[in-house]
PDB file of C-alpha atoms in Angstrom:
ATOM      1  CA  MET A   1      62.747 100.008 123.540  1.00 53.00           C
ATOM      2  CA  GLU A   2      60.228  97.530 122.088  1.00 59.00           C
ATOM      3  CA  GLU A   3      60.142  94.042 123.470  1.00 62.00           C
ATOM      4  CA  GLY A   4      60.801  92.293 120.153  1.00 65.00           C
ATOM      5  CA  VAL A   5      64.054  94.157 119.446  1.00 67.00           C
ATOM      6  CA  SER A   6      67.038  92.820 121.366  1.00 70.00           C
ATOM      7  CA  GLN A   7      69.235  95.290 123.153  1.00 74.00           C
ATOM      8  CA  LYS A   8      72.400  94.421 121.242  1.00 79.00           C
ATOM      9  CA  TRP A   9      71.325  94.717 117.617  1.00 86.00           C
ATOM     10  CA  PHE A  10      73.905  97.300 116.659  1.00 88.00           C
ATOM     11  CA  GLU A  11      76.974  95.124 116.890  1.00 90.00           C
ATOM     12  CA  PRO A  12      75.758  92.286 114.635  1.00 92.00           C
ATOM     13  CA  PHE A  13      74.449  94.919 112.245  1.00 93.00           C
ATOM     14  CA  LEU A  14      77.900  96.423 111.811  1.00 94.00           C
ATOM     15  CA  ALA A  15      79.568  93.058 111.314  1.00 94.00           C
ATOM     16  CA  ILE A  16      76.981  91.902 108.787  1.00 95.00           C
ATOM     17  CA  VAL A  17      77.256  95.168 106.864  1.00 96.00           C
ATOM     18  CA  GLY A  18      80.991  94.547 106.732  1.00 95.00           C
ATOM     19  CA  CYS A  19      80.433  91.076 105.318  1.00 95.00           C
ATOM     20  CA  THR A  20      77.987  92.461 102.748  1.00 96.00           C
ATOM     21  CA  CYS A  21      80.326  95.254 101.687  1.00 94.00           C
ATOM     22  CA  ALA A  22      83.164  92.781 101.194  1.00 95.00           C
ATOM     23  CA  ILE A  23      81.372  90.680  98.640  1.00 96.00           C
ATOM     24  CA  VAL A  24      79.195  93.360  97.038  1.00 97.00           C
ATOM     25  CA  PHE A  25      81.882  95.919  96.297  1.00 96.00           C
ATOM     26  CA  SER A  26      84.442  93.412  95.124  1.00 96.00           C
ATOM     27  CA  SER A  27      81.802  91.920  92.821  1.00 97.00           C
ATOM     28  CA  LEU A  28      81.152  95.401  91.463  1.00 97.00           C
ATOM     29  CA  GLY A  29      84.836  95.852  90.737  1.00 96.00           C
ATOM     30  CA  ALA A  30      85.072  92.451  89.116  1.00 96.00           C
ATOM     31  CA  ALA A  31      81.952  93.178  87.066  1.00 97.00           C
ATOM     32  CA  TYR A  32      83.418  96.369  85.681  1.00 96.00           C
ATOM     33  CA  GLY A  33      86.709  94.627  84.953  1.00 96.00           C
ATOM     34  CA  ILE A  34      85.074  91.743  83.114  1.00 96.00           C
ATOM     35  CA  GLY A  35      82.594  93.877  81.199  1.00 96.00           C
ATOM     36  CA  LYS A  36      85.033  96.518  80.051  1.00 96.00           C
ATOM     37  CA  SER A  37      87.735  94.091  78.967  1.00 95.00           C
ATOM     38  CA  SER A  38      85.256  91.799  77.202  1.00 94.00           C
ATOM     39  CA  GLY A  39      84.530  94.683  74.837  1.00 95.00           C
ATOM     40  CA  GLY A  40      88.150  94.640  73.778  1.00 94.00           C
ATOM     41  CA  ILE A  41      88.272  90.851  73.608  1.00 94.00           C
ATOM     42  CA  THR A  42      85.287  90.528  71.309  1.00 94.00           C
ATOM     43  CA  ALA A  43      86.552  93.343  69.122  1.00 93.00           C
ATOM     44  CA  SER A  44      90.025  91.850  68.753  1.00 93.00           C
ATOM     45  CA  ALA A  45      88.810  88.269  68.386  1.00 91.00           C
ATOM     46  CA  VAL A  46      87.074  89.170  65.124  1.00 92.00           C
ATOM     47  CA  MET A  47      90.418  89.521  63.375  1.00 89.00           C
ATOM     48  CA  ARG A  48      92.624  87.312  65.594  1.00 88.00           C
ATOM     49  CA  PRO A  49      90.619  84.346  66.940  1.00 86.00           C
ATOM     50  CA  GLU A  50      93.747  82.447  67.915  1.00 84.00           C
ATOM     51  CA  GLN A  51      94.501  85.067  70.576  1.00 85.00           C
ATOM     52  CA  ILE A  52      91.339  84.344  72.526  1.00 86.00           C
ATOM     53  CA  MET A  53      93.012  82.197  75.178  1.00 84.00           C
ATOM     54  CA  ARG A  54      95.571  84.919  75.870  1.00 87.00           C
ATOM     55  CA  SER A  55      92.873  87.557  75.929  1.00 90.00           C
ATOM     56  CA  ILE A  56      90.932  85.799  78.680  1.00 90.00           C
ATOM     57  CA  ILE A  57      93.682  86.671  81.173  1.00 92.00           C
ATOM     58  CA  PRO A  58      92.105  90.035  82.233  1.00 94.00           C
ATOM     59  CA  ILE A  59      88.833  88.167  82.800  1.00 94.00           C
ATOM     60  CA  VAL A  60      90.540  85.635  85.085  1.00 92.00           C
ATOM     61  CA  MET A  61      92.280  88.383  87.018  1.00 93.00           C
ATOM     62  CA  ALA A  62      89.040  90.287  87.506  1.00 94.00           C
ATOM     63  CA  GLY A  63      87.429  87.096  88.730  1.00 92.00           C
ATOM     64  CA  ILE A  64      90.182  86.757  91.300  1.00 93.00           C
ATOM     65  CA  ILE A  65      89.152  90.136  92.739  1.00 94.00           C
ATOM     66  CA  ALA A  66      85.730  88.679  93.454  1.00 94.00           C
ATOM     67  CA  ILE A  67      87.400  85.693  95.103  1.00 92.00           C
ATOM     68  CA  TYR A  68      89.247  88.056  97.445  1.00 93.00           C
ATOM     69  CA  GLY A  69      85.929  89.534  98.506  1.00 94.00           C
ATOM     70  CA  LEU A  70      84.462  86.066  98.918  1.00 92.00           C
ATOM     71  CA  VAL A  71      87.297  84.919 101.179  1.00 91.00           C
ATOM     72  CA  VAL A  72      86.954  87.915 103.487  1.00 93.00           C
ATOM     73  CA  ALA A  73      83.161  87.609 103.556  1.00 94.00           C
ATOM     74  CA  VAL A  74      83.465  83.942 104.554  1.00 90.00           C
ATOM     75  CA  VAL A  75      85.988  84.819 107.276  1.00 90.00           C
ATOM     76  CA  ILE A  76      83.688  87.544 108.661  1.00 92.00           C
ATOM     77  CA  ALA A  77      80.591  85.338 108.474  1.00 92.00           C
ATOM     78  CA  HIS A  78      82.358  82.534 110.301  1.00 86.00           C
ATOM     79  CA  SER A  79      83.346  84.791 113.134  1.00 86.00           C
ATOM     80  CA  MET A  80      79.805  86.004 113.797  1.00 88.00           C
ATOM     81  CA  GLU A  81      78.531  85.192 117.262  1.00 83.00           C
ATOM     82  CA  GLU A  82      75.360  85.905 119.146  1.00 82.00           C
ATOM     83  CA  ASP A  83      77.068  88.214 121.649  1.00 84.00           C
ATOM     84  CA  ILE A  84      79.676  89.819 119.459  1.00 87.00           C
ATOM     85  CA  SER A  85      81.427  92.758 121.076  1.00 90.00           C
ATOM     86  CA  LEU A  86      81.346  96.275 119.640  1.00 92.00           C
ATOM     87  CA  HIS A  87      85.102  96.291 119.104  1.00 93.00           C
ATOM     88  CA  THR A  88      85.016  93.075 117.068  1.00 93.00           C
ATOM     89  CA  SER A  89      82.041  94.177 115.010  1.00 93.00           C
ATOM     90  CA  ILE A  90      83.672  97.476 114.091  1.00 95.00           C
ATOM     91  CA  LEU A  91      86.774  95.538 113.051  1.00 94.00           C
ATOM     92  CA  GLN A  92      84.640  93.358 110.774  1.00 95.00           C
ATOM     93  CA  LEU A  93      82.986  96.446 109.283  1.00 96.00           C
ATOM     94  CA  GLY A  94      86.354  98.009 108.546  1.00 96.00           C
ATOM     95  CA  SER A  95      87.691  94.800 107.105  1.00 96.00           C
ATOM     96  CA  GLY A  96      84.745  94.396 104.768  1.00 96.00           C
ATOM     97  CA  ILE A  97      84.809  97.976 103.519  1.00 96.00           C
ATOM     98  CA  THR A  98      88.587  97.782 102.995  1.00 96.00           C
ATOM     99  CA  VAL A  99      88.573  94.716 100.805  1.00 96.00           C
ATOM    100  CA  GLY A 100      85.437  95.859  98.993  1.00 96.00           C
ATOM    101  CA  LEU A 101      86.610  99.288  97.929  1.00 96.00           C
ATOM    102  CA  CYS A 102      90.123  98.082  97.125  1.00 96.00           C
ATOM    103  CA  GLY A 103      88.416  95.487  94.942  1.00 97.00           C
ATOM    104  CA  VAL A 104      86.553  98.273  93.155  1.00 97.00           C
ATOM    105  CA  ALA A 105      89.855 100.029  92.517  1.00 96.00           C
ATOM    106  CA  ALA A 106      91.558  96.903  91.252  1.00 97.00           C
ATOM    107  CA  GLY A 107      88.627  95.856  89.080  1.00 97.00           C
ATOM    108  CA  TYR A 108      88.404  99.319  87.532  1.00 97.00           C
ATOM    109  CA  THR A 109      92.082  99.247  86.631  1.00 96.00           C
ATOM    110  CA  ILE A 110      91.911  95.702  85.262  1.00 97.00           C
ATOM    111  CA  GLY A 111      88.960  96.682  83.085  1.00 96.00           C
ATOM    112  CA  ILE A 112      90.606  99.654  81.445  1.00 96.00           C
ATOM    113  CA  THR A 113      93.996  97.945  81.148  1.00 95.00           C
ATOM    114  CA  GLY A 114      92.546  94.721  79.795  1.00 95.00           C
ATOM    115  CA  ASP A 115      90.417  96.499  77.218  1.00 95.00           C
ATOM    116  CA  ALA A 116      93.246  98.599  75.798  1.00 95.00           C
ATOM    117  CA  GLY A 117      95.780  95.794  76.201  1.00 95.00           C
ATOM    118  CA  VAL A 118      93.970  93.074  74.287  1.00 94.00           C
ATOM    119  CA  ARG A 119      93.153  95.461  71.487  1.00 94.00           C
ATOM    120  CA  GLY A 120      96.842  96.340  71.246  1.00 94.00           C
ATOM    121  CA  THR A 121      97.995  92.732  71.576  1.00 92.00           C
ATOM    122  CA  ALA A 122      95.915  91.765  68.562  1.00 91.00           C
ATOM    123  CA  GLN A 123      97.966  94.124  66.446  1.00 91.00           C
ATOM    124  CA  GLN A 124     101.327  93.724  68.186  1.00 92.00           C
ATOM    125  CA  PRO A 125     101.828  90.319  69.855  1.00 89.00           C
ATOM    126  CA  ARG A 126     104.951  91.492  71.642  1.00 91.00           C
ATOM    127  CA  LEU A 127     102.761  93.677  73.829  1.00 92.00           C
ATOM    128  CA  PHE A 128     101.518  90.588  75.662  1.00 91.00           C
ATOM    129  CA  ALA A 129     104.342  90.421  78.215  1.00 90.00           C
ATOM    130  CA  GLY A 130     103.932  94.091  79.090  1.00 93.00           C
ATOM    131  CA  LEU A 131     100.184  93.632  79.376  1.00 94.00           C
ATOM    132  CA  VAL A 132     100.573  90.769  81.856  1.00 93.00           C
ATOM    133  CA  LEU A 133     102.982  92.877  83.910  1.00 93.00           C
ATOM    134  CA  ILE A 134     100.563  95.826  84.041  1.00 95.00           C
ATOM    135  CA  LEU A 135      97.718  93.482  84.964  1.00 94.00           C
ATOM    136  CA  ILE A 136      99.769  92.028  87.817  1.00 93.00           C
ATOM    137  CA  PHE A 137     100.337  95.511  89.201  1.00 94.00           C
ATOM    138  CA  SER A 138      96.606  96.192  88.924  1.00 94.00           C
ATOM    139  CA  GLU A 139      95.827  92.925  90.684  1.00 93.00           C
ATOM    140  CA  VAL A 140      98.012  93.629  93.706  1.00 92.00           C
ATOM    141  CA  LEU A 141      95.848  96.645  94.536  1.00 92.00           C
ATOM    142  CA  GLY A 142      93.122  94.185  95.422  1.00 94.00           C
ATOM    143  CA  LEU A 143      95.636  91.942  97.163  1.00 93.00           C
ATOM    144  CA  TYR A 144      96.690  94.791  99.488  1.00 94.00           C
ATOM    145  CA  GLY A 145      93.035  95.296 100.372  1.00 94.00           C
ATOM    146  CA  LEU A 146      92.709  91.591 101.105  1.00 94.00           C
ATOM    147  CA  ILE A 147      95.784  91.589 103.351  1.00 92.00           C
ATOM    148  CA  VAL A 148      94.602  94.596 105.378  1.00 94.00           C
ATOM    149  CA  GLY A 149      91.089  93.159 105.513  1.00 93.00           C
ATOM    150  CA  LEU A 150      92.307  89.851 106.856  1.00 91.00           C
ATOM    151  CA  ILE A 151      94.590  91.495 109.393  1.00 90.00           C
ATOM    152  CA  LEU A 152      91.717  93.660 110.627  1.00 92.00           C
ATOM    153  CA  SER A 153      89.214  90.852 110.715  1.00 90.00           C
ATOM    154  CA  THR A 154      91.341  88.408 112.650  1.00 84.00           C
ATOM    155  CA  SER A 155      92.981  90.819 115.078  1.00 82.00           C
ATOM    156  CA  LEU A 156      91.651  90.747 118.594  1.00 68.00           C
TER     157      LEU A 156
ATOM    158  CA  MET B   1     105.365  76.819  43.537  1.00 59.00           C
ATOM    159  CA  GLU B   2     103.612  73.885  45.253  1.00 58.00           C
ATOM    160  CA  ARG B   3     104.071  75.577  48.634  1.00 59.00           C
ATOM    161  CA  LEU B   4     102.406  78.702  47.282  1.00 61.00           C
ATOM    162  CA  GLU B   5      99.465  76.680  45.949  1.00 59.00           C
ATOM    163  CA  LYS B   6      99.068  74.836  49.250  1.00 57.00           C
ATOM    164  CA  THR B   7      99.178  78.143  51.116  1.00 54.00           C
ATOM    165  CA  THR B   8      96.467  79.690  48.980  1.00 56.00           C
ATOM    166  CA  GLN B   9      94.382  76.536  49.247  1.00 55.00           C
ATOM    167  CA  SER B  10      94.521  76.516  53.031  1.00 51.00           C
ATOM    168  CA  ALA B  11      93.779  80.244  53.035  1.00 54.00           C
ATOM    169  CA  LEU B  12      90.723  79.731  50.846  1.00 57.00           C
ATOM    170  CA  GLN B  13      89.264  77.087  53.181  1.00 53.00           C
ATOM    171  CA  PRO B  14      86.502  78.429  55.431  1.00 54.00           C
ATOM    172  CA  PRO B  15      87.961  79.377  58.815  1.00 50.00           C
ATOM    173  CA  GLU B  16      85.632  77.051  60.728  1.00 52.00           C
ATOM    174  CA  GLN B  17      87.168  73.934  59.230  1.00 49.00           C
ATOM    175  CA  ARG B  18      90.688  75.018  60.008  1.00 50.00           C
ATOM    176  CA  ASN B  19      90.050  76.089  63.592  1.00 55.00           C
ATOM    177  CA  GLU B  20      87.577  73.354  64.576  1.00 64.00           C
ATOM    178  CA  GLY B  21      90.176  71.284  66.428  1.00 70.00           C
ATOM    179  CA  SER B  22      91.707  74.278  68.141  1.00 71.00           C
ATOM    180  CA  LEU B  23      88.260  75.583  69.135  1.00 75.00           C
ATOM    181  CA  THR B  24      87.320  72.419  71.021  1.00 82.00           C
ATOM    182  CA  SER B  25      90.710  72.246  72.696  1.00 81.00           C
ATOM    183  CA  THR B  26      90.427  75.922  73.696  1.00 80.00           C
ATOM    184  CA  LEU B  27      86.968  75.322  75.110  1.00 83.00           C
ATOM    185  CA  LYS B  28      88.131  72.270  77.024  1.00 87.00           C
ATOM    186  CA  THR B  29      91.049  74.196  78.531  1.00 85.00           C
ATOM    187  CA  LEU B  30      88.747  77.038  79.549  1.00 85.00           C
ATOM    188  CA  LEU B  31      86.273  74.635  81.158  1.00 89.00           C
ATOM    189  CA  VAL B  32      89.043  72.920  83.108  1.00 89.00           C
ATOM    190  CA  PHE B  33      90.360  76.214  84.423  1.00 88.00           C
ATOM    191  CA  THR B  34      86.886  77.467  85.312  1.00 87.00           C
ATOM    192  CA  ALA B  35      86.214  74.328  87.329  1.00 90.00           C
ATOM    193  CA  LEU B  36      89.627  74.634  88.994  1.00 88.00           C
ATOM    194  CA  MET B  37      89.081  78.282  89.885  1.00 87.00           C
ATOM    195  CA  ILE B  38      85.646  77.629  91.347  1.00 86.00           C
ATOM    196  CA  THR B  39      86.427  74.548  93.418  1.00 89.00           C
ATOM    197  CA  LEU B  40      90.062  74.794  94.435  1.00 89.00           C
ATOM    198  CA  PRO B  41      90.270  77.972  96.598  1.00 86.00           C
ATOM    199  CA  ILE B  42      87.106  77.476  98.632  1.00 85.00           C
ATOM    200  CA  GLY B  43      87.629  73.728  98.889  1.00 89.00           C
ATOM    201  CA  LEU B  44      91.181  74.215 100.113  1.00 89.00           C
ATOM    202  CA  TYR B  45      89.998  76.898 102.553  1.00 86.00           C
ATOM    203  CA  PHE B  46      87.510  74.661 104.287  1.00 86.00           C
ATOM    204  CA  SER B  47      89.503  71.455 104.121  1.00 87.00           C
ATOM    205  CA  SER B  48      92.747  73.033 105.331  1.00 86.00           C
ATOM    206  CA  LYS B  49      90.854  74.824 108.092  1.00 83.00           C
ATOM    207  CA  SER B  50      89.298  71.674 109.456  1.00 82.00           C
ATOM    208  CA  TYR B  51      91.925  69.047 108.723  1.00 80.00           C
ATOM    209  CA  VAL B  52      95.284  70.771 108.704  1.00 77.00           C
ATOM    210  CA  PHE B  53      95.061  73.722 111.060  1.00 72.00           C
ATOM    211  CA  GLU B  54      92.604  72.535 113.633  1.00 69.00           C
ATOM    212  CA  GLY B  55      93.177  68.807 113.320  1.00 69.00           C
ATOM    213  CA  PHE B  56      96.875  68.454 112.725  1.00 69.00           C
ATOM    214  CA  LEU B  57      98.285  71.654 114.208  1.00 71.00           C
ATOM    215  CA  GLY B  58      95.567  72.244 116.775  1.00 70.00           C
ATOM    216  CA  MET B  59      95.139  76.001 116.412  1.00 70.00           C
ATOM    217  CA  SER B  60      92.298  78.007 117.843  1.00 71.00           C
ATOM    218  CA  ASN B  61      89.309  79.097 115.807  1.00 71.00           C
ATOM    219  CA  GLY B  62      90.451  82.643 115.174  1.00 70.00           C
ATOM    220  CA  ASP B  63      93.949  81.741 114.051  1.00 74.00           C
ATOM    221  CA  SER B  64      92.888  78.998 111.698  1.00 78.00           C
ATOM    222  CA  TYR B  65      90.602  81.363 109.743  1.00 79.00           C
ATOM    223  CA  PHE B  66      93.557  83.548 108.965  1.00 80.00           C
ATOM    224  CA  TYR B  67      95.921  80.805 107.819  1.00 83.00           C
ATOM    225  CA  ALA B  68      93.229  78.979 105.855  1.00 85.00           C
ATOM    226  CA  ALA B  69      92.471  82.241 104.020  1.00 85.00           C
ATOM    227  CA  ILE B  70      96.172  82.562 103.185  1.00 87.00           C
ATOM    228  CA  VAL B  71      96.106  79.013 101.784  1.00 87.00           C
ATOM    229  CA  ALA B  72      93.091  79.893  99.636  1.00 89.00           C
ATOM    230  CA  VAL B  73      94.770  83.017  98.246  1.00 89.00           C
ATOM    231  CA  ILE B  74      97.926  81.071  97.391  1.00 91.00           C
ATOM    232  CA  ALA B  75      95.792  78.458  95.620  1.00 91.00           C
ATOM    233  CA  VAL B  76      94.138  81.227  93.581  1.00 90.00           C
ATOM    234  CA  HIS B  77      97.521  82.558  92.483  1.00 91.00           C
ATOM    235  CA  VAL B  78      98.771  79.093  91.567  1.00 91.00           C
ATOM    236  CA  VAL B  79      95.744  78.580  89.302  1.00 90.00           C
ATOM    237  CA  LEU B  80      96.298  82.017  87.761  1.00 90.00           C
ATOM    238  CA  ALA B  81      99.985  81.340  87.097  1.00 91.00           C
ATOM    239  CA  LEU B  82      99.099  78.000  85.500  1.00 90.00           C
ATOM    240  CA  PHE B  83      96.554  79.710  83.275  1.00 89.00           C
ATOM    241  CA  VAL B  84      99.001  82.409  82.169  1.00 88.00           C
ATOM    242  CA  TYR B  85     101.577  79.700  81.391  1.00 89.00           C
ATOM    243  CA  VAL B  86      99.104  77.662  79.304  1.00 87.00           C
ATOM    244  CA  ALA B  87      97.862  80.728  77.450  1.00 84.00           C
ATOM    245  CA  TRP B  88     101.405  81.915  76.745  1.00 83.00           C
ATOM    246  CA  ASN B  89     102.489  78.555  75.301  1.00 84.00           C
ATOM    247  CA  GLU B  90      99.326  78.140  73.277  1.00 78.00           C
ATOM    248  CA  GLY B  91      99.698  81.615  71.853  1.00 70.00           C
ATOM    249  CA  SER B  92     103.339  81.222  70.907  1.00 71.00           C
ATOM    250  CA  ARG B  93     102.706  77.766  69.432  1.00 71.00           C
ATOM    251  CA  GLN B  94      99.947  79.086  67.205  1.00 65.00           C
ATOM    252  CA  TRP B  95     102.071  82.048  66.177  1.00 63.00           C
ATOM    253  CA  ARG B  96     104.857  79.698  65.116  1.00 67.00           C
ATOM    254  CA  GLU B  97     102.405  77.492  63.207  1.00 64.00           C
ATOM    255  CA  GLY B  98     101.038  80.568  61.471  1.00 60.00           C
ATOM    256  CA  LYS B  99     104.519  81.505  60.303  1.00 52.00           C
ATOM    257  CA  GLN B 100     105.081  78.068  58.792  1.00 47.00           C
ATOM    258  CA  ASP B 101     101.801  77.963  56.882  1.00 40.00           C
TER     259      ASP B 101
END
């Protein structure tokens, strides 16, 4: 082993990869959610500009997915130590991947649902309540990932 | 007959003049909620971690991360519920005004 490389580089590597995965993947999910639903918003706002405030709801919910990833990444980054154990670092890796990929799932669903929903709400305003309900169910996919991620990250 | 003339007059106005007031109010609402969403969860996470959980309740480092994260997530959902409520009322108010025009 070279002199410059410390003996215990593997454990911090795993924990930091977990922190990276948490924020990167949840941002990817939020990006897809925002981008896909903004297509529907801009298309429906041409004919119904007064619905714009209601149509921003999928955007806000996709942004919340990124906040889930941010919270877990901050929790993992705060628990980084110089001599982190292998067990703890694998827990952080699992926690980060969990919240990240669940965020991708939730963001994907929010994107497709938001796009179709705001286009339909522009033509039929009574669809709005159903759209919010479907978006809530899409959002809790990311929330389950956050819960499992937090339980993993803070278990000893 | 006068109501019909007033309706056609307001319909013939350019849309920018009619919606100018509602556009600025919409933008102001969106800016307020953006600022709330950016500052409230993370601010509450750090402040509750240092002041409430470790200062007032005296928990250890590992436990206070967990509960402070829960506080941040609840704050996020409160902001979301407030936004849905505001958007719902604004939408239904404008729909009712549209029917009376």
